[in-house]
Short mmCIF file of C-alpha atoms in Angstrom, two decimals:
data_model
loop_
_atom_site.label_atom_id
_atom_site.label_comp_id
_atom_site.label_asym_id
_atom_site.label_seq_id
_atom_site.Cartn_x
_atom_site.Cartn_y
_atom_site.Cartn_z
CA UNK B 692 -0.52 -108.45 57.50
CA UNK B 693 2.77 -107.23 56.42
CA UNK B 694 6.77 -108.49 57.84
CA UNK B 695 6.62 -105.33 59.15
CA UNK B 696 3.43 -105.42 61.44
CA UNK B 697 3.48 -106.16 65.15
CA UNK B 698 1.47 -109.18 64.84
CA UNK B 699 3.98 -110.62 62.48
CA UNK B 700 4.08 -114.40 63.20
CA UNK B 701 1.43 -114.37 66.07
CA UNK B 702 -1.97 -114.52 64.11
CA UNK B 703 -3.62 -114.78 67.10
CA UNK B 704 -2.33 -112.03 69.54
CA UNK B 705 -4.99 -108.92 68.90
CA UNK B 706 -3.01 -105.55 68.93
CA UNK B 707 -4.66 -102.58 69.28
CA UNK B 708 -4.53 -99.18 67.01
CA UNK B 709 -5.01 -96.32 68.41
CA UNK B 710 -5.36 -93.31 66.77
CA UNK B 711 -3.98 -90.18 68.88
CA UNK B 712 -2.53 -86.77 68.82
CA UNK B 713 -5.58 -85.30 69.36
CA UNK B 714 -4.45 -84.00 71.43
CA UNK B 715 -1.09 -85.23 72.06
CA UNK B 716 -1.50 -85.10 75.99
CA UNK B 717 -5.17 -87.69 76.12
CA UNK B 718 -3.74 -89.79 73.58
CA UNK B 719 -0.88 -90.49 75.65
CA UNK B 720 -2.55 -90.30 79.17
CA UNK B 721 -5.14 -92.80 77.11
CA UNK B 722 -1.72 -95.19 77.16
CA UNK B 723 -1.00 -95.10 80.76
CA UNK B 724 -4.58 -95.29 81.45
CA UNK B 725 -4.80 -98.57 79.03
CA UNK B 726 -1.78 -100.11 81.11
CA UNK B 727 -2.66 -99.13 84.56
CA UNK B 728 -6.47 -100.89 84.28
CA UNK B 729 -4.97 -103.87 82.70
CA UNK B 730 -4.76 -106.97 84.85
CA UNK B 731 -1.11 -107.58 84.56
CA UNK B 732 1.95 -108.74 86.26
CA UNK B 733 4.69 -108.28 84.26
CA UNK B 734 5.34 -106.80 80.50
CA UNK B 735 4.38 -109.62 78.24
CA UNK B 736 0.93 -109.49 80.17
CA UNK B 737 -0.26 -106.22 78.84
CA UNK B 738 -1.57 -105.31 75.68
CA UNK B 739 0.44 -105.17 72.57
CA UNK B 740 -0.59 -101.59 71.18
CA UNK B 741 0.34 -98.97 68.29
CA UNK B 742 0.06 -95.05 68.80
CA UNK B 743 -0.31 -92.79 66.25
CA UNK B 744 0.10 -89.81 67.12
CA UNK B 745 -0.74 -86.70 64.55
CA UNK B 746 -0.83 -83.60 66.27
CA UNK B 747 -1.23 -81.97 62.82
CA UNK B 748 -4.65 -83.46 62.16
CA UNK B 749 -6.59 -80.27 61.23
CA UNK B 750 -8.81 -78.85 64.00
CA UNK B 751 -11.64 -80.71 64.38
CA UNK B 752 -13.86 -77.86 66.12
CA UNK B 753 -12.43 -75.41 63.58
CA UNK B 754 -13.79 -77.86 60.84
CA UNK B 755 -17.25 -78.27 62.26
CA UNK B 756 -18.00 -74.92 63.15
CA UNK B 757 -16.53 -72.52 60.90
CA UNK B 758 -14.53 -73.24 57.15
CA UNK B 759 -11.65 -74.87 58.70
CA UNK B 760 -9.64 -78.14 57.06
CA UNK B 761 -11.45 -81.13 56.49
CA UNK B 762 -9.92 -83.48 58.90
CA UNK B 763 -11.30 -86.73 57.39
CA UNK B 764 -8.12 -87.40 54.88
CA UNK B 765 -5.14 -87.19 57.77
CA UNK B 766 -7.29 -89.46 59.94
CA UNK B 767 -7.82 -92.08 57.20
CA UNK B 768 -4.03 -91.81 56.87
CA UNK B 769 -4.12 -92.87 60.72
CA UNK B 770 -6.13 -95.69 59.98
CA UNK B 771 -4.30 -96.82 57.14
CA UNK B 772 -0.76 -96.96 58.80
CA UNK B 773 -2.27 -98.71 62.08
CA UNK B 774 -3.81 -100.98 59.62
CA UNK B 775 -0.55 -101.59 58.16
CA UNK B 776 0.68 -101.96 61.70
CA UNK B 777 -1.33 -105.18 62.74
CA UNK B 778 -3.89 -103.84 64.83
CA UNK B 779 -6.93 -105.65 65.45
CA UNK B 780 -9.44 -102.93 66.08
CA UNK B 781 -9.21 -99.00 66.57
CA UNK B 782 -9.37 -96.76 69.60
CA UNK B 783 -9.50 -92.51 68.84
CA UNK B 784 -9.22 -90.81 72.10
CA UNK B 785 -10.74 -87.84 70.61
CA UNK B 786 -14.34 -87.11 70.96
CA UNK B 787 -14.73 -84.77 68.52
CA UNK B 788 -13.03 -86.86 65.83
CA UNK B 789 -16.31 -88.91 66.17
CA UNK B 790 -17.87 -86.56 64.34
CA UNK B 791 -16.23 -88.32 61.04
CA UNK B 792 -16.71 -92.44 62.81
CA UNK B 793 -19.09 -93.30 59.74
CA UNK B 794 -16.12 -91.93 57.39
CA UNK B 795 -13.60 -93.73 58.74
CA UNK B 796 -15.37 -96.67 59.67
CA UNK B 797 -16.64 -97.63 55.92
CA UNK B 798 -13.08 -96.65 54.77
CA UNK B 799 -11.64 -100.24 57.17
CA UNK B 800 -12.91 -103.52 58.25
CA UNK B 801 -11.39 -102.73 61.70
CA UNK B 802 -13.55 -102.27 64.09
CA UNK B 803 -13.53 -98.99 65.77
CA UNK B 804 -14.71 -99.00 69.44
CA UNK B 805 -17.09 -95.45 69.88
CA UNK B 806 -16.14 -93.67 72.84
CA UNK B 807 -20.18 -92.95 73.24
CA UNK B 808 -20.76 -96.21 73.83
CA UNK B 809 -17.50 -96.74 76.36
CA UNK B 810 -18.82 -93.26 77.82
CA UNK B 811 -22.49 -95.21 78.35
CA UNK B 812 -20.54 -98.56 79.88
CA UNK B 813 -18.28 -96.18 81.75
CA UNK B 814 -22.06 -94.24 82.92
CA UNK B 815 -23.48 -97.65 83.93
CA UNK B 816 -20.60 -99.00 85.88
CA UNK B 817 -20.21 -96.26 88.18
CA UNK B 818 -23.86 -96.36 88.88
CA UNK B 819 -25.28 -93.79 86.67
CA UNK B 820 -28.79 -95.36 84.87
CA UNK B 821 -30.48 -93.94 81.95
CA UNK B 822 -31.80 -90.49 82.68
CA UNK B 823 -30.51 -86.37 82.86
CA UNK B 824 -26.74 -86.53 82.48
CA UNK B 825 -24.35 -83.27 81.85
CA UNK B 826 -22.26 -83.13 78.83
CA UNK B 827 -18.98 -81.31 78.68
CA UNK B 828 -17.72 -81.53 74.84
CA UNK B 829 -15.77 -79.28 72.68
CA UNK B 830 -18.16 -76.78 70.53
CA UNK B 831 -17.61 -79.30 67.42
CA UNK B 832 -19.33 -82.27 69.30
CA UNK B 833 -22.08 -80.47 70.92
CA UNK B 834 -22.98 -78.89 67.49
CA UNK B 835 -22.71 -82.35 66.15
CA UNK B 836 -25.22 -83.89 68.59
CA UNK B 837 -22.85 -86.88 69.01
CA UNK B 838 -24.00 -87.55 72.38
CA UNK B 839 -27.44 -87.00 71.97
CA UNK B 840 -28.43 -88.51 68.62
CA UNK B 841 -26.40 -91.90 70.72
CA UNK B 842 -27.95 -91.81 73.80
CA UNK B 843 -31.24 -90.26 73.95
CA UNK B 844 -32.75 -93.24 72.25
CA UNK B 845 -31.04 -95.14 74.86
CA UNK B 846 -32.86 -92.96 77.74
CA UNK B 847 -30.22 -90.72 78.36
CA UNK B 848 -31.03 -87.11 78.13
CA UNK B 849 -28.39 -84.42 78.03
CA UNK B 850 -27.77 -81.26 79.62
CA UNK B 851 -25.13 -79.31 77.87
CA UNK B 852 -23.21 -75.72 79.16
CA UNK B 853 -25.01 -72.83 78.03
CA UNK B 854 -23.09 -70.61 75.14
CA UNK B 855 -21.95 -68.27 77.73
CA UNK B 856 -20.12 -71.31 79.81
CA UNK B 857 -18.94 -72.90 76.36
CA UNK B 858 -17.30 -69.50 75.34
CA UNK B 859 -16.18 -68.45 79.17
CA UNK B 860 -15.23 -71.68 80.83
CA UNK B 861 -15.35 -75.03 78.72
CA UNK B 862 -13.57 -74.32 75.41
CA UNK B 863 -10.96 -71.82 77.18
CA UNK B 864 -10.13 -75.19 79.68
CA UNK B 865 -9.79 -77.24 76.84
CA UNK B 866 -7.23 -74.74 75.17
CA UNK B 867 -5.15 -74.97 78.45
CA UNK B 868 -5.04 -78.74 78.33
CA UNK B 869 -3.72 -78.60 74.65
CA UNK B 870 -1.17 -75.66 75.81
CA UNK B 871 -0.07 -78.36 78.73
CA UNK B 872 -1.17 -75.93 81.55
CA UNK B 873 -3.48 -78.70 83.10
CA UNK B 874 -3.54 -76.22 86.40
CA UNK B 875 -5.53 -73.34 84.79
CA UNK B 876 -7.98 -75.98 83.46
CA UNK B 877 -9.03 -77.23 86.55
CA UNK B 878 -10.80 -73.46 87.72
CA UNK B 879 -13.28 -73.28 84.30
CA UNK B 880 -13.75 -76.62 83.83
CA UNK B 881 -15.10 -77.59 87.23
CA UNK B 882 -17.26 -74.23 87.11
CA UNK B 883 -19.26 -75.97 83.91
CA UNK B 884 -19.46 -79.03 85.99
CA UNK B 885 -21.10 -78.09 88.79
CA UNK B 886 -23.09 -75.80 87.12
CA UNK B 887 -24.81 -78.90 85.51
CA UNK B 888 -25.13 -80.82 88.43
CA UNK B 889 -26.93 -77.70 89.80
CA UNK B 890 -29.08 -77.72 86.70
CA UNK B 891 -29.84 -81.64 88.09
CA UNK B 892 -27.64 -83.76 85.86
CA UNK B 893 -26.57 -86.84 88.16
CA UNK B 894 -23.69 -87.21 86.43
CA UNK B 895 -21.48 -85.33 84.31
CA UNK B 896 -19.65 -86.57 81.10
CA UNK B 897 -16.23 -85.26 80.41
CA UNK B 898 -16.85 -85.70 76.48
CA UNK B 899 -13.48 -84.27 75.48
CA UNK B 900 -10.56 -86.00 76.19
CA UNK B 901 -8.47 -83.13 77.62
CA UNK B 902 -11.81 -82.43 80.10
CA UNK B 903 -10.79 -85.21 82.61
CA UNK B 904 -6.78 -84.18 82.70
CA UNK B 905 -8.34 -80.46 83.65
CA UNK B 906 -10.54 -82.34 86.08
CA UNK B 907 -7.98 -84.26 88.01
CA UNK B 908 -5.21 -81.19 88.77
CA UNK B 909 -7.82 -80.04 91.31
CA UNK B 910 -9.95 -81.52 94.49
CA UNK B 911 -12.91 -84.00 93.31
CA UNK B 912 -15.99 -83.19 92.16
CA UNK B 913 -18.54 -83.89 94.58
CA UNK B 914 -20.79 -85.97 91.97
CA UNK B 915 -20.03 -88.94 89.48
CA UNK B 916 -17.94 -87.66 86.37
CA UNK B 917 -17.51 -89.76 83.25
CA UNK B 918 -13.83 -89.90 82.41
CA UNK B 919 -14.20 -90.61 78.63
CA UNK B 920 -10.76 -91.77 78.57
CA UNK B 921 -11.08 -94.17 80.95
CA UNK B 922 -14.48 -95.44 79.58
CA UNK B 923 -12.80 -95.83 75.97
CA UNK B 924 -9.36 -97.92 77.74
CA UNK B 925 -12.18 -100.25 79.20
CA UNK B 926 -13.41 -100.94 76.62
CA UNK B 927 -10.23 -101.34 74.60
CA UNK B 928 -9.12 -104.18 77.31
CA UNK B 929 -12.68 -105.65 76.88
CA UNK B 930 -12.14 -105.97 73.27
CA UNK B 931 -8.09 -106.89 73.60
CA UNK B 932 -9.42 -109.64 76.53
CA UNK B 933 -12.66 -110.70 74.86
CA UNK C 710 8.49 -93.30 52.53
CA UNK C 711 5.06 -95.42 51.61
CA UNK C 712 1.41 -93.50 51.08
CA UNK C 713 0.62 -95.01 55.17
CA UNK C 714 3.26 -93.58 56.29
CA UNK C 715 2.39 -90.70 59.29
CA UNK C 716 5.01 -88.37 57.11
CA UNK C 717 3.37 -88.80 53.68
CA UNK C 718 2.72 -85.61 51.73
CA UNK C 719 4.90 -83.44 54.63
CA UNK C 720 8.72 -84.28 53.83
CA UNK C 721 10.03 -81.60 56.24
CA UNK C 722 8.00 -82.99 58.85
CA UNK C 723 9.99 -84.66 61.53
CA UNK C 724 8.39 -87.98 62.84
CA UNK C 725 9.72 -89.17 66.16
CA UNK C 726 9.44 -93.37 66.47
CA UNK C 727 8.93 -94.77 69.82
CA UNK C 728 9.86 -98.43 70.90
CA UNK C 729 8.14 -99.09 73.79
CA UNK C 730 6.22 -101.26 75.41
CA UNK C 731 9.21 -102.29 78.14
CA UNK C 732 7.69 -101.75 80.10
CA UNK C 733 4.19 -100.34 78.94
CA UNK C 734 3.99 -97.89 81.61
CA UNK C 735 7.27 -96.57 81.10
CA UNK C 736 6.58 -96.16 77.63
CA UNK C 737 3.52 -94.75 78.28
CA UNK C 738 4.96 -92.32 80.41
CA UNK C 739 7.34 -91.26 78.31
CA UNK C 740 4.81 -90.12 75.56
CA UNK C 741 2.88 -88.16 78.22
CA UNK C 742 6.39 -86.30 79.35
CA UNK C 743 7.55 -85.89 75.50
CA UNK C 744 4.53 -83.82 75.75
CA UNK C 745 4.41 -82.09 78.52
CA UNK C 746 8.39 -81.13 77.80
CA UNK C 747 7.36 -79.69 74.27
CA UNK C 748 7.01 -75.93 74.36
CA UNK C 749 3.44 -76.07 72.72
CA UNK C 750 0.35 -73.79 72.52
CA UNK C 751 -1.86 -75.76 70.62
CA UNK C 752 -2.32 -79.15 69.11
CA UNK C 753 -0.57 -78.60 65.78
CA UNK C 754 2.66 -77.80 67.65
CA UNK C 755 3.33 -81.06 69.52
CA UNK C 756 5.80 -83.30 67.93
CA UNK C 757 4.34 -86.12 65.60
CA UNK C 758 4.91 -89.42 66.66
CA UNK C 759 4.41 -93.42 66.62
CA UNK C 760 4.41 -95.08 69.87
CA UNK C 761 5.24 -98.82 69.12
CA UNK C 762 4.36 -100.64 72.21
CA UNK C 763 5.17 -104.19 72.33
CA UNK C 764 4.93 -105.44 75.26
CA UNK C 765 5.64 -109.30 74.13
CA UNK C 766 9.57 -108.12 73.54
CA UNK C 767 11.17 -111.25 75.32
CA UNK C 768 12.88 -109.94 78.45
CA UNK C 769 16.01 -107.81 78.30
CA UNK C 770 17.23 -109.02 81.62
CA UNK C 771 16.36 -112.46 81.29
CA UNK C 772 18.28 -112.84 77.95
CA UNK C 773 21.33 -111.34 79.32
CA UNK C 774 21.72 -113.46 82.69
CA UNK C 775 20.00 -116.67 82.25
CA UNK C 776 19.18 -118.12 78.54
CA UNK C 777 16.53 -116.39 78.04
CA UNK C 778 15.44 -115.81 74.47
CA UNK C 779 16.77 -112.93 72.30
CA UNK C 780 15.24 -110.08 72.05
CA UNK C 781 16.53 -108.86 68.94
CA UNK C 782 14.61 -110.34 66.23
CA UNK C 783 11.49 -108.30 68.26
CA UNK C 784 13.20 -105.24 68.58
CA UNK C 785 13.94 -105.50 64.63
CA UNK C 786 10.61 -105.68 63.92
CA UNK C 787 9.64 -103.00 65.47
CA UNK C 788 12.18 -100.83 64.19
CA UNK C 789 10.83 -101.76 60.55
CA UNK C 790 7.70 -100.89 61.62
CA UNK C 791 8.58 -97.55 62.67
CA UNK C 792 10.37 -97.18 59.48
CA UNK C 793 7.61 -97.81 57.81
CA UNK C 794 5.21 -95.55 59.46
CA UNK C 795 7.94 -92.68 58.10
CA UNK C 796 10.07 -91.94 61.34
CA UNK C 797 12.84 -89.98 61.40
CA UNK C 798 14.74 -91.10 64.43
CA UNK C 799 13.55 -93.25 67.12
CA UNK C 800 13.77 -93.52 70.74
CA UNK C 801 13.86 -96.59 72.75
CA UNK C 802 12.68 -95.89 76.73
CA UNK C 803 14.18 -98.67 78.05
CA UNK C 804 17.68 -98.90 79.28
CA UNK C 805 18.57 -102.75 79.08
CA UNK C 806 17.35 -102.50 75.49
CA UNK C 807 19.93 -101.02 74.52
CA UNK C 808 22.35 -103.43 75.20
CA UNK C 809 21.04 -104.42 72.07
CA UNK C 810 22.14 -100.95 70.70
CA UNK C 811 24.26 -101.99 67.68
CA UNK C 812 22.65 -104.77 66.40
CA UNK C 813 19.43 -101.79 65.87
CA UNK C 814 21.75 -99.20 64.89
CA UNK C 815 23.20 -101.57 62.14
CA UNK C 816 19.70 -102.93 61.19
CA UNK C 817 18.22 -99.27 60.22
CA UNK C 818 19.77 -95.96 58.98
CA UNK C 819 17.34 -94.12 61.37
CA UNK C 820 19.51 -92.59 64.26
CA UNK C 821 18.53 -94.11 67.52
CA UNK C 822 19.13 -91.98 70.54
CA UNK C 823 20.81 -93.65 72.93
CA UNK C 824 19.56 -92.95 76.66
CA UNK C 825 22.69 -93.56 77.90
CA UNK C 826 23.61 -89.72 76.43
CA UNK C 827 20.76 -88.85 77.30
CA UNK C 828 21.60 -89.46 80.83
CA UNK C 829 24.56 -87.79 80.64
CA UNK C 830 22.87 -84.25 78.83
CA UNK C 831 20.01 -85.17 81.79
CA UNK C 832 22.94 -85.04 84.68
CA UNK C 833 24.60 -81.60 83.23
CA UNK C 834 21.00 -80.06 82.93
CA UNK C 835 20.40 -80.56 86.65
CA UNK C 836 24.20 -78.81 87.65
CA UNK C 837 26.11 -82.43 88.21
CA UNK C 838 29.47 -82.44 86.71
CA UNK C 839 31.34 -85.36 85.57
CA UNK C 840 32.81 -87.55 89.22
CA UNK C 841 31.07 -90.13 90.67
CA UNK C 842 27.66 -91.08 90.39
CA UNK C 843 24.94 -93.85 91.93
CA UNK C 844 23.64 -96.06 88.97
CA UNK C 845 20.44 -97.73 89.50
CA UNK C 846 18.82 -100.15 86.84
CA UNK C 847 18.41 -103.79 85.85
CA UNK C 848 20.47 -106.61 86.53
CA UNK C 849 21.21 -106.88 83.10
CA UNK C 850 22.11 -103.41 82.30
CA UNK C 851 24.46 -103.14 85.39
CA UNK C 852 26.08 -106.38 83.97
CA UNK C 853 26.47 -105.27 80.98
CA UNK C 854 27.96 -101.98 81.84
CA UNK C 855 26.32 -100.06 79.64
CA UNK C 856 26.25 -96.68 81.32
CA UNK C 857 30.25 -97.69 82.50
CA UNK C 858 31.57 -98.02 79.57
CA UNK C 859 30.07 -95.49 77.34
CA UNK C 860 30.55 -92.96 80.52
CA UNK C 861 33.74 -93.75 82.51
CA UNK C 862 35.84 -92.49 79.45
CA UNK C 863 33.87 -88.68 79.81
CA UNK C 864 34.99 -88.69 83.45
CA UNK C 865 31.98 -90.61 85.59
CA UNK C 866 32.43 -92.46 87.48
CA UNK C 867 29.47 -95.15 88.35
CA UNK C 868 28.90 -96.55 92.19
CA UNK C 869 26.05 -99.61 91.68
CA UNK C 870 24.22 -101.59 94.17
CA UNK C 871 25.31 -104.22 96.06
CA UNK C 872 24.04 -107.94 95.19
CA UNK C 873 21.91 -108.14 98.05
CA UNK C 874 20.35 -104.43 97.51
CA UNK C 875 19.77 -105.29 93.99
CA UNK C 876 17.98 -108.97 94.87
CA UNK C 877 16.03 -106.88 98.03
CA UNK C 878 15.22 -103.88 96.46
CA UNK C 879 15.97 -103.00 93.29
CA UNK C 880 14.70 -105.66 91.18
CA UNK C 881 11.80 -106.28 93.48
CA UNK C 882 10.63 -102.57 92.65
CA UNK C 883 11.02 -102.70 89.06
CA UNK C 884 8.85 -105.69 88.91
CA UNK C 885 5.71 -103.99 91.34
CA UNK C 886 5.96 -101.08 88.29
CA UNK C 887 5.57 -103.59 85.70
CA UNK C 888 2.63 -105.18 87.57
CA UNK C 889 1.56 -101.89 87.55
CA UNK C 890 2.24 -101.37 91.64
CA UNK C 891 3.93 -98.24 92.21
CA UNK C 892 3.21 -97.36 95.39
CA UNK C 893 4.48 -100.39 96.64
CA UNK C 894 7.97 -99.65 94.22
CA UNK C 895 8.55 -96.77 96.15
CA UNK C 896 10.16 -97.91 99.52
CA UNK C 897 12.25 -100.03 98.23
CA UNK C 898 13.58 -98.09 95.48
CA UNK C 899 14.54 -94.86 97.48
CA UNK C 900 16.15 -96.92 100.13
CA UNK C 901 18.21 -98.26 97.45
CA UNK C 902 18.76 -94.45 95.87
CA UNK C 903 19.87 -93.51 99.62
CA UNK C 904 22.70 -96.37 100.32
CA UNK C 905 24.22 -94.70 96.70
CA UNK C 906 24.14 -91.12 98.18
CA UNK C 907 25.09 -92.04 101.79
CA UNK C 908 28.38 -94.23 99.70
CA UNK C 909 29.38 -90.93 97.96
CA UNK C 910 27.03 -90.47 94.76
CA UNK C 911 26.72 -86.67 94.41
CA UNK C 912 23.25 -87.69 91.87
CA UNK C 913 21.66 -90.94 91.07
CA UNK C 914 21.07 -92.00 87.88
CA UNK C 915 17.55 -94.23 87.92
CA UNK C 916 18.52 -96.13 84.95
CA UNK C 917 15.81 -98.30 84.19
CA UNK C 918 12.89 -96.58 82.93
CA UNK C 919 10.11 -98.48 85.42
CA UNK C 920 12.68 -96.51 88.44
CA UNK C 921 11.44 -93.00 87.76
CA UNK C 922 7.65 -93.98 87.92
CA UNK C 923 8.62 -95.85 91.48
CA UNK C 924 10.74 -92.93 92.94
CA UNK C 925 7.69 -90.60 91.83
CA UNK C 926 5.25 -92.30 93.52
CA UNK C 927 6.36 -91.04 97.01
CA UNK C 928 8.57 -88.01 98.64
CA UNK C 929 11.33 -86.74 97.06
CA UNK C 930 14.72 -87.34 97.64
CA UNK C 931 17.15 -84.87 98.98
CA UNK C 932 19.66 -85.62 96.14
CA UNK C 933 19.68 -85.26 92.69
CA UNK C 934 18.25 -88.04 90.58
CA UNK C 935 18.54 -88.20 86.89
CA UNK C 936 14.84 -89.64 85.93
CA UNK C 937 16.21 -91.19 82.33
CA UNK C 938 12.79 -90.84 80.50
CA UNK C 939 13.11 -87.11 81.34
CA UNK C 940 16.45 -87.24 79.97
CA UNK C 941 15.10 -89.33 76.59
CA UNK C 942 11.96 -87.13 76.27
CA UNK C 943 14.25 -84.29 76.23
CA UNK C 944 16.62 -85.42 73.93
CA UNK C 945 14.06 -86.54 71.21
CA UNK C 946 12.69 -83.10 71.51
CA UNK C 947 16.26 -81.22 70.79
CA UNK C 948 16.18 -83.96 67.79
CA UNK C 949 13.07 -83.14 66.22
CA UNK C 950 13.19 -79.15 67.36
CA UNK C 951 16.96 -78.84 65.78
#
């Protein structure tokens, strides 16, 4: 731990690293998120934390599904300064960037918490038990089965948007989040939604980060959503509280 | 610049550092409107930056009126770690910090934008000309006169709270926003705003940062109000956009 890092002096204080930018808009409603569900009554109650925010990481879809920049070295460079920074463990409000966790988690002894597993305790606390669940994802993590190869041994199964919802409603929503017109998102994304509840999922996953911020500039959805960044600030104050 | 640094391999790159973490929310805030301010289609066009939020930063307001302890040696640290993670200015989103101002402009060679200007860029923007102005914030930045002195000699002129207001309202609703209460913050916060206008402020500066997340929280007021993170969100994006 370096003069420099946050936990300079305080060995035992646990600060937490998280990993943003992607996008810009989830990583930082991830922060307000993180403070808001934290029991706290004044500043030096909540948790110490370090954003890094690289908007420039390479498009993770883009990587995945057709010849686009490797992402992997730019989010190692993430780790690397948050290790530098005294955090304790790392939180990546990006679904998609789970697609390189085994990367990035054999390049640092930090733990980093896996926003399946906070979407699964998120699941579970509102209710939802193992069984047919909708998935909302970017085209990157469905083609990565990053849900399924998680969950389904757990008992979860997934229903995911067919290619015609992906192309006409879910990855068009998710552009509008990135573009900061949360408004526009709200229409397509809550058309995939429902059309997975219709399809019988009993609850629906918002496994993108933007997804939720879409979600919540229109009326509720009349069935349990997963609000992934939500489930991955739980678990972050778990860990920080632990 | 070190190989950890969020600016490695990209000199031209501008990195925006962040103190935060007084309060958290605030902070938190302030990434999400840093965003939402940023003319951006995608991503890879939001401004790169390194939210350091520490929330353990011994209180501004306590320091300055009672013996509490100094904040300084905290805020230092965090400035080194910003430097560090390769910023190229950095913005602090929280008014009474920066009655620390010189002692963290003399410690790093990294321009910090002062919120104070911001203010003042924030109060043009909305069509209020230099004359007299309400000036919410802490106890400690009111006695320090920071927005008085740095803004009296451009022609402002600043009307405060009284004692009691400040004891009944003001300080009471910047302490529900750092327990993470807004709603509550709201009522007496705008009755506070209101004695300013009804005394002859032609705008109200809310010059903490927790006052703009109060004030938001319910209707809005039928006077200008100068919402300071705005005001340091927009400035920060001038700086890295110049």
């Amino acid at each position: 731990m370096s003069e420099k890092s946050l936990g300079v002096g305080k060995p035992d204080t646990q600060i937490l690293g998280v990993l943003g930018g992607m996008g810009p808009l989830a990583s930082a409603q991830f922060m307000l998120r993180l403070t808001l569900l934290t029991d706290a009554a004044r500043d030096q109650d909540h948790i110490p934390a370090v954003l890094w925010s690289d908007p420039r990481v390479p498009d993770r879809t883009a990587a995945r599904m057709a010849s686009g920049e490797d992402p992997l070295p730019a989010l190692l460079r993430g780790i690397s300064g948050l290790e530098a920074a005294g955090a304790g463990a790392i939180a990546i409000p990006c679904n998609t960037a789970h697609g390189w966790f085994e990367g990035m988690q054999s390049a640092t002894a930090l733990p980093i918490l896996h926003i399946v597993d906070a979407a699964e305790a998120e699941l579970l606390r509102l209710g939802v038990t193992p069984g047919p669940i909708g998935l909302m994802g970017t085209a990157g993590t469905l083609a990565m089965r990053l849900y399924q190869e998680r969950l389904e041994p757990r008992g979860w199964t997934c229903l995911v948007p067919t290619e015609e919802e992906m192309q006409r409603l879910v990855s068009p929503g998710i552009e509008r989040v990135k573009a900061n017109d949360v408004a526009a998102a709200y229409a397509p994304l809550a058309e995939a939604a429902r059309a997975l509840a219709a399809r019988g999922a009993r609850a629906v996953v918002l496994g993108c980060t933007e997804i939720p911020l879409g979600i919540a500039a229109g009326p509720a959805l009349p069935f349990p959503v997963c609000d992934t960044i939500d489930g991955l600030a739980r678990a972050a104050i778990s860990w920080a509280k632990r």
